[in-house]
Short mmCIF file of N, CA and C in Angstrom, two decimals:
data_model
loop_
_atom_site.label_atom_id
_atom_site.label_comp_id
_atom_site.label_asym_id
_atom_site.label_seq_id
_atom_site.Cartn_x
_atom_site.Cartn_y
_atom_site.Cartn_z
N MET O 480 -22.24 21.23 -82.08
CA MET O 480 -22.27 19.85 -81.78
C MET O 480 -21.12 19.11 -82.41
N LYS O 481 -20.72 19.51 -83.63
CA LYS O 481 -19.62 18.85 -84.29
C LYS O 481 -18.34 19.10 -83.50
N ARG O 482 -18.14 20.31 -82.98
CA ARG O 482 -16.89 20.62 -82.20
C ARG O 482 -16.83 19.76 -80.95
N LEU O 483 -17.99 19.55 -80.31
CA LEU O 483 -18.06 18.76 -79.08
C LEU O 483 -17.68 17.34 -79.42
N SER O 484 -18.16 16.80 -80.51
CA SER O 484 -17.86 15.44 -80.97
C SER O 484 -16.42 15.26 -81.23
N ILE O 485 -15.77 16.29 -81.86
CA ILE O 485 -14.33 16.24 -82.16
C ILE O 485 -13.55 16.30 -80.87
N LEU O 486 -13.96 17.14 -79.95
CA LEU O 486 -13.27 17.29 -78.63
C LEU O 486 -13.33 15.97 -77.85
N LEU O 487 -14.55 15.34 -77.80
CA LEU O 487 -14.67 14.07 -77.09
C LEU O 487 -13.83 13.02 -77.75
N SER O 488 -13.78 12.97 -79.06
CA SER O 488 -12.95 11.97 -79.78
C SER O 488 -11.47 12.17 -79.44
N PHE O 489 -11.05 13.43 -79.42
CA PHE O 489 -9.72 13.74 -79.09
C PHE O 489 -9.36 13.29 -77.65
N LEU O 490 -10.26 13.53 -76.73
CA LEU O 490 -10.01 13.15 -75.32
C LEU O 490 -9.92 11.65 -75.15
N ILE O 491 -10.80 10.92 -75.84
CA ILE O 491 -10.77 9.46 -75.79
C ILE O 491 -9.49 8.91 -76.37
N ILE O 492 -9.09 9.44 -77.51
CA ILE O 492 -7.91 9.01 -78.18
C ILE O 492 -6.68 9.28 -77.32
N THR O 493 -6.63 10.48 -76.73
CA THR O 493 -5.52 10.85 -75.82
C THR O 493 -5.47 9.93 -74.66
N PHE O 494 -6.61 9.58 -74.09
CA PHE O 494 -6.66 8.65 -72.92
C PHE O 494 -6.11 7.27 -73.35
N LEU O 495 -6.56 6.80 -74.49
CA LEU O 495 -6.16 5.50 -74.93
C LEU O 495 -4.65 5.43 -75.27
N ILE O 496 -4.12 6.49 -75.83
CA ILE O 496 -2.70 6.57 -76.13
C ILE O 496 -1.90 6.58 -74.83
N ASN O 497 -2.31 7.31 -73.83
CA ASN O 497 -1.58 7.45 -72.61
C ASN O 497 -1.72 6.28 -71.67
N ALA O 498 -2.84 5.53 -71.73
CA ALA O 498 -3.03 4.43 -70.82
C ALA O 498 -2.05 3.36 -71.15
N GLN O 499 -1.42 2.88 -70.11
CA GLN O 499 -0.44 1.80 -70.27
C GLN O 499 -0.91 0.60 -69.64
N SER O 500 -0.77 -0.55 -70.29
CA SER O 500 -1.18 -1.86 -69.75
C SER O 500 -0.08 -2.36 -68.92
N ILE O 501 -0.51 -3.17 -67.95
CA ILE O 501 0.45 -3.81 -67.05
C ILE O 501 0.98 -5.13 -67.68
N LYS O 502 2.22 -5.33 -67.59
CA LYS O 502 2.80 -6.55 -68.02
C LYS O 502 2.71 -7.55 -66.88
N SER O 503 1.81 -8.49 -67.08
CA SER O 503 1.46 -9.44 -65.94
C SER O 503 2.68 -10.24 -65.48
N ASP O 504 3.41 -10.77 -66.41
CA ASP O 504 4.58 -11.54 -65.96
C ASP O 504 5.69 -10.57 -65.56
N GLY O 505 6.10 -10.71 -64.33
CA GLY O 505 7.06 -9.80 -63.76
C GLY O 505 6.52 -8.75 -62.84
N SER O 506 5.14 -8.54 -62.95
CA SER O 506 4.51 -7.60 -62.01
C SER O 506 3.99 -8.41 -60.85
N LEU O 507 4.28 -7.91 -59.67
CA LEU O 507 3.85 -8.66 -58.45
C LEU O 507 3.86 -7.78 -57.21
N VAL O 508 3.32 -8.35 -56.17
CA VAL O 508 3.35 -7.68 -54.88
C VAL O 508 3.97 -8.64 -53.88
N LYS O 509 5.11 -8.27 -53.33
CA LYS O 509 5.75 -9.03 -52.30
C LYS O 509 5.29 -8.54 -50.93
N PHE O 510 5.26 -9.49 -49.96
CA PHE O 510 4.92 -9.07 -48.64
C PHE O 510 5.75 -9.74 -47.60
N LYS O 511 5.84 -9.10 -46.42
CA LYS O 511 6.53 -9.63 -45.22
C LYS O 511 5.62 -9.40 -44.05
N VAL O 512 5.50 -10.41 -43.20
CA VAL O 512 4.75 -10.29 -41.97
C VAL O 512 5.42 -11.14 -40.87
N SER O 513 5.39 -10.65 -39.64
CA SER O 513 6.00 -11.39 -38.54
C SER O 513 5.04 -12.53 -38.24
N ASN O 514 5.66 -13.63 -37.78
CA ASN O 514 4.97 -14.80 -37.39
C ASN O 514 5.56 -15.31 -36.06
N MET O 515 4.70 -15.46 -35.06
CA MET O 515 5.12 -15.90 -33.72
C MET O 515 6.12 -14.92 -33.13
N LYS O 516 6.06 -13.69 -33.49
CA LYS O 516 6.85 -12.58 -32.96
C LYS O 516 8.36 -12.61 -33.29
N TRP O 517 8.91 -13.75 -33.67
CA TRP O 517 10.32 -13.79 -33.98
C TRP O 517 10.70 -14.26 -35.37
N LYS O 518 9.68 -14.79 -36.09
CA LYS O 518 9.94 -15.23 -37.47
C LYS O 518 9.27 -14.28 -38.42
N THR O 519 9.73 -14.30 -39.63
CA THR O 519 9.11 -13.50 -40.71
C THR O 519 8.72 -14.43 -41.86
N VAL O 520 7.48 -14.25 -42.24
CA VAL O 520 6.97 -14.99 -43.40
C VAL O 520 6.97 -14.04 -44.57
N GLU O 521 7.54 -14.48 -45.71
CA GLU O 521 7.59 -13.73 -46.93
C GLU O 521 6.80 -14.43 -48.00
N GLY O 522 6.21 -13.66 -48.87
CA GLY O 522 5.45 -14.27 -49.97
C GLY O 522 5.19 -13.22 -51.05
N MET O 523 4.35 -13.63 -51.97
CA MET O 523 3.98 -12.73 -53.07
C MET O 523 2.64 -13.03 -53.65
N PHE O 524 2.09 -12.05 -54.35
CA PHE O 524 0.89 -12.23 -55.13
C PHE O 524 1.28 -11.90 -56.58
N THR O 525 0.70 -12.62 -57.50
CA THR O 525 0.87 -12.28 -58.94
C THR O 525 -0.51 -12.07 -59.45
N GLY O 526 -0.64 -12.06 -60.79
CA GLY O 526 -1.96 -11.82 -61.38
C GLY O 526 -2.39 -10.36 -61.39
N MET O 527 -1.40 -9.49 -61.45
CA MET O 527 -1.72 -8.01 -61.44
C MET O 527 -2.27 -7.63 -62.82
N ASP O 528 -3.32 -6.79 -62.72
CA ASP O 528 -3.82 -6.23 -64.01
C ASP O 528 -4.41 -4.87 -63.75
N GLY O 529 -4.83 -4.23 -64.81
CA GLY O 529 -5.37 -2.91 -64.69
C GLY O 529 -4.76 -1.92 -65.65
N LYS O 530 -4.96 -0.68 -65.45
CA LYS O 530 -4.47 0.40 -66.30
C LYS O 530 -3.68 1.41 -65.47
N VAL O 531 -2.64 1.92 -66.06
CA VAL O 531 -1.86 2.94 -65.48
C VAL O 531 -1.68 4.05 -66.48
N ILE O 532 -1.84 5.27 -66.03
CA ILE O 532 -1.52 6.44 -66.87
C ILE O 532 -0.45 7.20 -66.06
N PHE O 533 0.77 7.20 -66.56
CA PHE O 533 1.85 7.88 -65.85
C PHE O 533 2.78 8.57 -66.82
N ASP O 534 2.89 9.87 -66.66
CA ASP O 534 3.84 10.67 -67.43
C ASP O 534 4.42 11.66 -66.37
N ALA O 535 5.68 11.46 -66.09
CA ALA O 535 6.34 12.33 -65.10
C ALA O 535 6.23 13.83 -65.38
N GLN O 536 6.03 14.18 -66.64
CA GLN O 536 5.90 15.56 -67.04
C GLN O 536 4.47 16.09 -66.89
N ASN O 537 3.51 15.21 -66.68
CA ASN O 537 2.11 15.59 -66.61
C ASN O 537 1.38 14.77 -65.52
N LEU O 538 1.76 15.02 -64.31
CA LEU O 538 1.12 14.25 -63.20
C LEU O 538 -0.32 14.54 -62.97
N SER O 539 -0.81 15.66 -63.45
CA SER O 539 -2.25 15.96 -63.23
C SER O 539 -3.13 14.96 -63.95
N ASP O 540 -2.68 14.31 -65.01
CA ASP O 540 -3.45 13.29 -65.71
C ASP O 540 -3.08 11.89 -65.28
N ALA O 541 -2.13 11.73 -64.38
CA ALA O 541 -1.68 10.39 -63.94
C ALA O 541 -2.79 9.73 -63.15
N ASN O 542 -2.91 8.39 -63.36
CA ASN O 542 -3.98 7.66 -62.73
C ASN O 542 -3.59 6.16 -62.65
N PHE O 543 -3.85 5.55 -61.56
CA PHE O 543 -3.59 4.11 -61.35
C PHE O 543 -4.94 3.41 -61.02
N ASP O 544 -5.24 2.35 -61.64
CA ASP O 544 -6.39 1.50 -61.35
C ASP O 544 -5.94 0.06 -61.52
N VAL O 545 -5.38 -0.50 -60.51
CA VAL O 545 -4.75 -1.79 -60.61
C VAL O 545 -5.29 -2.76 -59.53
N SER O 546 -5.16 -4.06 -59.85
CA SER O 546 -5.61 -5.03 -58.86
C SER O 546 -4.72 -6.30 -59.02
N ILE O 547 -4.77 -7.10 -57.96
CA ILE O 547 -4.10 -8.37 -57.96
C ILE O 547 -5.13 -9.40 -57.47
N ASN O 548 -4.85 -10.65 -57.80
CA ASN O 548 -5.69 -11.74 -57.50
C ASN O 548 -5.14 -12.41 -56.21
N PRO O 549 -5.82 -12.32 -55.08
CA PRO O 549 -5.32 -12.90 -53.81
C PRO O 549 -5.16 -14.41 -53.84
N ALA O 550 -5.85 -15.06 -54.81
CA ALA O 550 -5.73 -16.55 -54.89
C ALA O 550 -4.36 -16.93 -55.35
N THR O 551 -3.59 -15.97 -55.86
CA THR O 551 -2.22 -16.29 -56.37
C THR O 551 -1.19 -16.23 -55.25
N VAL O 552 -1.62 -16.09 -54.02
CA VAL O 552 -0.68 -15.96 -52.86
C VAL O 552 0.27 -17.15 -52.86
N ASN O 553 1.57 -16.84 -52.67
CA ASN O 553 2.55 -17.93 -52.67
C ASN O 553 3.62 -17.59 -51.59
N THR O 554 3.65 -18.41 -50.59
CA THR O 554 4.65 -18.34 -49.48
C THR O 554 5.61 -19.49 -49.55
N GLU O 555 5.52 -20.29 -50.60
CA GLU O 555 6.29 -21.52 -50.73
C GLU O 555 5.93 -22.57 -49.67
N ASN O 556 4.72 -22.51 -49.20
CA ASN O 556 4.18 -23.50 -48.25
C ASN O 556 2.70 -23.69 -48.65
N GLU O 557 2.45 -24.82 -49.35
CA GLU O 557 1.09 -25.03 -49.89
C GLU O 557 0.05 -25.05 -48.82
N LYS O 558 0.30 -25.64 -47.70
CA LYS O 558 -0.71 -25.74 -46.61
C LYS O 558 -1.04 -24.30 -46.13
N ARG O 559 -0.03 -23.49 -45.90
CA ARG O 559 -0.25 -22.09 -45.46
C ARG O 559 -0.95 -21.33 -46.52
N ASP O 560 -0.55 -21.44 -47.78
CA ASP O 560 -1.17 -20.72 -48.89
C ASP O 560 -2.68 -21.03 -49.00
N ASN O 561 -3.01 -22.31 -48.84
CA ASN O 561 -4.45 -22.70 -48.92
C ASN O 561 -5.21 -22.08 -47.70
N HIS O 562 -4.56 -22.05 -46.61
CA HIS O 562 -5.19 -21.41 -45.38
C HIS O 562 -5.37 -19.90 -45.65
N LEU O 563 -4.41 -19.24 -46.23
CA LEU O 563 -4.53 -17.80 -46.51
C LEU O 563 -5.68 -17.56 -47.53
N ARG O 564 -5.95 -18.50 -48.43
CA ARG O 564 -6.95 -18.28 -49.41
C ARG O 564 -8.37 -18.48 -48.83
N ASN O 565 -8.52 -19.15 -47.74
CA ASN O 565 -9.88 -19.53 -47.27
C ASN O 565 -10.47 -18.32 -46.46
N GLU O 566 -11.68 -18.59 -45.92
CA GLU O 566 -12.39 -17.49 -45.26
C GLU O 566 -11.74 -16.92 -44.00
N ASP O 567 -10.77 -17.67 -43.43
CA ASP O 567 -10.03 -17.17 -42.27
C ASP O 567 -9.19 -15.94 -42.59
N PHE O 568 -8.73 -15.84 -43.83
CA PHE O 568 -7.93 -14.72 -44.21
C PHE O 568 -8.51 -14.01 -45.46
N PHE O 569 -8.09 -14.31 -46.62
CA PHE O 569 -8.43 -13.53 -47.83
C PHE O 569 -9.83 -13.87 -48.37
N HIS O 570 -10.34 -15.07 -48.06
CA HIS O 570 -11.66 -15.48 -48.60
C HIS O 570 -11.78 -15.17 -50.06
N VAL O 571 -10.87 -15.77 -50.83
CA VAL O 571 -10.79 -15.46 -52.26
C VAL O 571 -11.99 -15.75 -53.09
N ASP O 572 -12.81 -16.70 -52.64
CA ASP O 572 -14.04 -16.94 -53.40
C ASP O 572 -15.03 -15.74 -53.26
N LYS O 573 -15.03 -15.08 -52.14
CA LYS O 573 -15.92 -13.93 -51.94
C LYS O 573 -15.27 -12.62 -52.41
N TYR O 574 -13.95 -12.50 -52.20
CA TYR O 574 -13.19 -11.31 -52.55
C TYR O 574 -12.10 -11.61 -53.53
N PRO O 575 -12.40 -11.75 -54.80
CA PRO O 575 -11.37 -12.22 -55.77
C PRO O 575 -10.36 -11.17 -56.24
N LYS O 576 -10.47 -9.91 -55.73
CA LYS O 576 -9.54 -8.87 -56.16
C LYS O 576 -9.16 -8.03 -54.98
N ILE O 577 -7.85 -7.59 -54.96
CA ILE O 577 -7.36 -6.56 -54.06
C ILE O 577 -7.03 -5.43 -55.03
N GLY O 578 -7.60 -4.20 -54.82
CA GLY O 578 -7.46 -3.21 -55.79
C GLY O 578 -6.97 -1.88 -55.22
N PHE O 579 -6.31 -1.09 -56.05
CA PHE O 579 -5.86 0.27 -55.65
C PHE O 579 -6.35 1.20 -56.80
N LYS O 580 -7.00 2.28 -56.43
CA LYS O 580 -7.40 3.37 -57.38
C LYS O 580 -6.80 4.68 -56.80
N SER O 581 -6.00 5.31 -57.62
CA SER O 581 -5.46 6.58 -57.18
C SER O 581 -6.43 7.72 -57.28
N THR O 582 -6.31 8.71 -56.41
CA THR O 582 -7.03 9.96 -56.56
C THR O 582 -6.10 11.11 -56.95
N SER O 583 -4.79 10.86 -56.68
CA SER O 583 -3.79 11.90 -57.12
C SER O 583 -2.41 11.25 -57.08
N ILE O 584 -1.52 11.80 -57.90
CA ILE O 584 -0.14 11.43 -57.94
C ILE O 584 0.69 12.65 -57.85
N ILE O 585 1.61 12.70 -56.90
CA ILE O 585 2.45 13.91 -56.70
C ILE O 585 3.91 13.55 -56.73
N LYS O 586 4.70 14.53 -57.06
CA LYS O 586 6.17 14.45 -57.01
C LYS O 586 6.64 14.75 -55.58
N THR O 587 7.55 13.94 -55.06
CA THR O 587 8.12 14.16 -53.75
C THR O 587 9.60 14.55 -53.95
N ALA O 588 10.29 14.75 -52.88
CA ALA O 588 11.70 15.19 -52.95
C ALA O 588 12.53 14.14 -53.72
N LYS O 589 12.27 12.89 -53.50
CA LYS O 589 13.11 11.83 -54.07
C LYS O 589 12.41 10.97 -55.17
N ALA O 590 11.06 10.98 -55.16
CA ALA O 590 10.39 10.12 -56.10
C ALA O 590 8.95 10.66 -56.34
N TYR O 591 7.92 9.76 -56.08
CA TYR O 591 6.53 10.08 -56.29
C TYR O 591 5.70 9.49 -55.19
N LYS O 592 4.45 9.97 -55.06
CA LYS O 592 3.50 9.43 -54.13
C LYS O 592 2.16 9.29 -54.81
N ALA O 593 1.61 8.07 -54.70
CA ALA O 593 0.21 7.87 -55.21
C ALA O 593 -0.68 7.84 -53.98
N ILE O 594 -1.65 8.72 -54.02
CA ILE O 594 -2.63 8.80 -53.00
C ILE O 594 -3.94 8.21 -53.56
N GLY O 595 -4.54 7.38 -52.79
CA GLY O 595 -5.76 6.75 -53.29
C GLY O 595 -6.38 5.84 -52.30
N ASN O 596 -7.16 4.89 -52.84
CA ASN O 596 -7.92 3.96 -51.99
C ASN O 596 -7.54 2.50 -52.30
N LEU O 597 -7.23 1.78 -51.18
CA LEU O 597 -6.96 0.36 -51.28
C LEU O 597 -8.17 -0.40 -50.83
N THR O 598 -8.65 -1.32 -51.68
CA THR O 598 -9.76 -2.18 -51.33
C THR O 598 -9.31 -3.61 -51.17
N MET O 599 -9.54 -4.15 -50.00
CA MET O 599 -9.14 -5.47 -49.69
C MET O 599 -10.18 -6.10 -48.76
N HIS O 600 -10.58 -7.32 -49.08
CA HIS O 600 -11.49 -8.04 -48.19
C HIS O 600 -12.83 -7.28 -48.04
N GLY O 601 -13.20 -6.56 -49.11
CA GLY O 601 -14.47 -5.81 -49.11
C GLY O 601 -14.43 -4.45 -48.40
N ILE O 602 -13.24 -4.04 -47.90
CA ILE O 602 -13.11 -2.81 -47.19
C ILE O 602 -12.17 -1.87 -47.93
N THR O 603 -12.57 -0.61 -48.05
CA THR O 603 -11.78 0.41 -48.72
C THR O 603 -11.26 1.40 -47.74
N LYS O 604 -9.96 1.68 -47.80
CA LYS O 604 -9.26 2.57 -46.86
C LYS O 604 -8.35 3.50 -47.70
N PRO O 605 -8.21 4.78 -47.33
CA PRO O 605 -7.21 5.63 -48.03
C PRO O 605 -5.76 5.19 -47.66
N VAL O 606 -4.92 5.23 -48.69
CA VAL O 606 -3.52 4.95 -48.45
C VAL O 606 -2.65 5.87 -49.33
N GLU O 607 -1.40 5.91 -48.94
CA GLU O 607 -0.37 6.63 -49.70
C GLU O 607 0.76 5.67 -50.07
N ILE O 608 1.08 5.55 -51.32
CA ILE O 608 2.18 4.64 -51.74
C ILE O 608 3.30 5.47 -52.33
N ASN O 609 4.43 5.38 -51.65
CA ASN O 609 5.67 6.06 -52.19
C ASN O 609 6.24 5.09 -53.27
N PHE O 610 6.60 5.68 -54.41
CA PHE O 610 7.11 4.84 -55.45
C PHE O 610 8.12 5.56 -56.32
N THR O 611 8.90 4.75 -57.02
CA THR O 611 9.89 5.28 -57.98
C THR O 611 9.42 4.78 -59.39
N TYR O 612 9.95 5.47 -60.38
CA TYR O 612 9.68 5.11 -61.78
C TYR O 612 10.97 5.02 -62.54
N SER O 613 11.24 3.92 -63.16
CA SER O 613 12.39 3.84 -64.02
C SER O 613 12.30 2.60 -64.88
N ASN O 614 12.85 2.70 -66.08
CA ASN O 614 12.84 1.54 -67.01
C ASN O 614 11.41 0.94 -67.24
N ASN O 615 10.47 1.86 -67.32
CA ASN O 615 9.07 1.48 -67.57
C ASN O 615 8.48 0.59 -66.42
N SER O 616 9.02 0.77 -65.23
CA SER O 616 8.56 -0.01 -64.08
C SER O 616 8.29 0.96 -62.90
N LEU O 617 7.23 0.71 -62.14
CA LEU O 617 6.93 1.38 -60.95
C LEU O 617 7.24 0.45 -59.77
N VAL O 618 7.92 0.97 -58.79
CA VAL O 618 8.27 0.21 -57.61
C VAL O 618 7.80 0.94 -56.40
N GLY O 619 6.82 0.44 -55.63
CA GLY O 619 6.26 1.16 -54.52
C GLY O 619 6.35 0.32 -53.21
N LYS O 620 6.26 1.08 -52.11
CA LYS O 620 6.29 0.47 -50.76
C LYS O 620 5.15 1.03 -50.01
N LEU O 621 4.60 0.10 -49.14
CA LEU O 621 3.40 0.43 -48.38
C LEU O 621 3.34 -0.45 -47.12
N LEU O 622 2.93 0.08 -46.08
CA LEU O 622 2.68 -0.69 -44.81
C LEU O 622 1.19 -0.64 -44.52
N VAL O 623 0.59 -1.81 -44.34
CA VAL O 623 -0.85 -1.89 -44.03
C VAL O 623 -1.04 -2.68 -42.81
N ASN O 624 -2.12 -2.44 -42.07
CA ASN O 624 -2.53 -3.15 -40.93
C ASN O 624 -3.62 -4.10 -41.37
N ARG O 625 -3.38 -5.42 -41.31
CA ARG O 625 -4.36 -6.39 -41.80
C ARG O 625 -5.74 -6.29 -41.04
N LEU O 626 -5.63 -5.86 -39.77
CA LEU O 626 -6.84 -5.74 -38.97
C LEU O 626 -7.79 -4.59 -39.49
N ASP O 627 -7.19 -3.56 -40.10
CA ASP O 627 -7.99 -2.55 -40.70
C ASP O 627 -8.91 -3.06 -41.81
N TYR O 628 -8.51 -4.17 -42.40
CA TYR O 628 -9.28 -4.80 -43.46
C TYR O 628 -9.96 -6.10 -43.03
N GLU O 629 -9.98 -6.30 -41.71
CA GLU O 629 -10.61 -7.45 -41.10
C GLU O 629 -10.12 -8.76 -41.67
N ILE O 630 -8.80 -8.88 -41.90
CA ILE O 630 -8.22 -10.07 -42.42
C ILE O 630 -7.61 -10.82 -41.21
N GLY O 631 -8.16 -12.06 -41.00
CA GLY O 631 -7.70 -12.90 -39.96
C GLY O 631 -8.18 -12.46 -38.58
N THR O 632 -9.27 -11.77 -38.51
CA THR O 632 -9.77 -11.29 -37.20
C THR O 632 -10.65 -12.28 -36.48
N ASP O 633 -11.23 -13.21 -37.20
CA ASP O 633 -12.21 -14.10 -36.55
C ASP O 633 -11.58 -15.45 -36.13
N THR O 634 -10.27 -15.60 -36.34
CA THR O 634 -9.65 -16.90 -36.09
C THR O 634 -8.67 -16.93 -34.98
N GLY O 635 -8.53 -15.91 -34.19
CA GLY O 635 -7.50 -15.90 -33.12
C GLY O 635 -6.13 -15.99 -33.72
N THR O 636 -5.83 -15.19 -34.70
CA THR O 636 -4.52 -15.22 -35.41
C THR O 636 -3.52 -14.31 -34.68
N PHE O 637 -3.42 -14.51 -33.39
CA PHE O 637 -2.52 -13.64 -32.55
C PHE O 637 -1.07 -13.97 -32.94
N MET O 638 -0.71 -15.08 -33.58
CA MET O 638 0.62 -15.35 -33.91
C MET O 638 1.07 -14.64 -35.18
N VAL O 639 0.17 -14.11 -35.89
CA VAL O 639 0.46 -13.39 -37.13
C VAL O 639 0.52 -11.91 -36.80
N GLY O 640 1.59 -11.25 -37.26
CA GLY O 640 1.74 -9.82 -37.05
C GLY O 640 0.61 -8.97 -37.68
N ASP O 641 0.31 -7.91 -37.10
CA ASP O 641 -0.71 -7.01 -37.66
C ASP O 641 -0.26 -6.20 -38.87
N GLU O 642 0.99 -5.72 -38.81
CA GLU O 642 1.54 -4.88 -39.84
C GLU O 642 2.15 -5.69 -41.00
N ILE O 643 1.79 -5.42 -42.20
CA ILE O 643 2.26 -6.14 -43.36
C ILE O 643 3.03 -5.16 -44.25
N GLU O 644 4.29 -5.48 -44.54
CA GLU O 644 5.12 -4.72 -45.47
C GLU O 644 4.85 -5.15 -46.83
N LEU O 645 4.53 -4.25 -47.76
CA LEU O 645 4.28 -4.57 -49.10
C LEU O 645 5.29 -3.86 -50.03
N GLU O 646 5.77 -4.56 -51.03
CA GLU O 646 6.58 -3.98 -52.06
C GLU O 646 5.89 -4.32 -53.37
N ILE O 647 5.60 -3.29 -54.13
CA ILE O 647 4.82 -3.48 -55.37
C ILE O 647 5.76 -3.24 -56.58
N LEU O 648 5.81 -4.20 -57.50
CA LEU O 648 6.58 -4.07 -58.73
C LEU O 648 5.57 -4.15 -59.89
N CYS O 649 5.40 -3.03 -60.58
CA CYS O 649 4.45 -2.96 -61.66
C CYS O 649 5.20 -2.63 -62.95
N LYS O 650 5.34 -3.64 -63.81
CA LYS O 650 5.98 -3.43 -65.12
C LYS O 650 4.99 -3.04 -66.15
N LEU O 651 5.30 -2.05 -66.94
CA LEU O 651 4.38 -1.53 -67.93
C LEU O 651 4.80 -1.96 -69.33
N LEU O 652 3.81 -2.20 -70.21
CA LEU O 652 4.09 -2.55 -71.59
C LEU O 652 4.47 -1.31 -72.36
#
């Protein structure tokens, strides 16, 4: 029993040492979406938090559990941002977090890939995020279809593109 207690203590301490907190200022998710088929709307979300365990030498223990606050959406247009926050789009009162939890992290030819589940608007779908790691920062790219997450489906948002380009910048402490 004493050995089990020592082993559990060691595992907890190892987890706590390897878990890296996210530096909220400077961590963000940028997005681009077509609007009216010929314009592009760009914006960002801030308010990222969660835990990251990442050691390029030990990917089997790597793990991401991060989220952003959709209420922080900023397209530099207050009227549009307020519309994005309401029930037509993100419904931030009902769905206050957009989250990603990895199931595995692998090395690719040029960088890394996080495989996991993205939860947005109460819907969880599997995704793969290609990312790089340098200077204690993770930079990832992802393409999502907003209709897969039932965002903007009830309002006749035909002028908004379905595919959203995401760029994730996660700075670690």
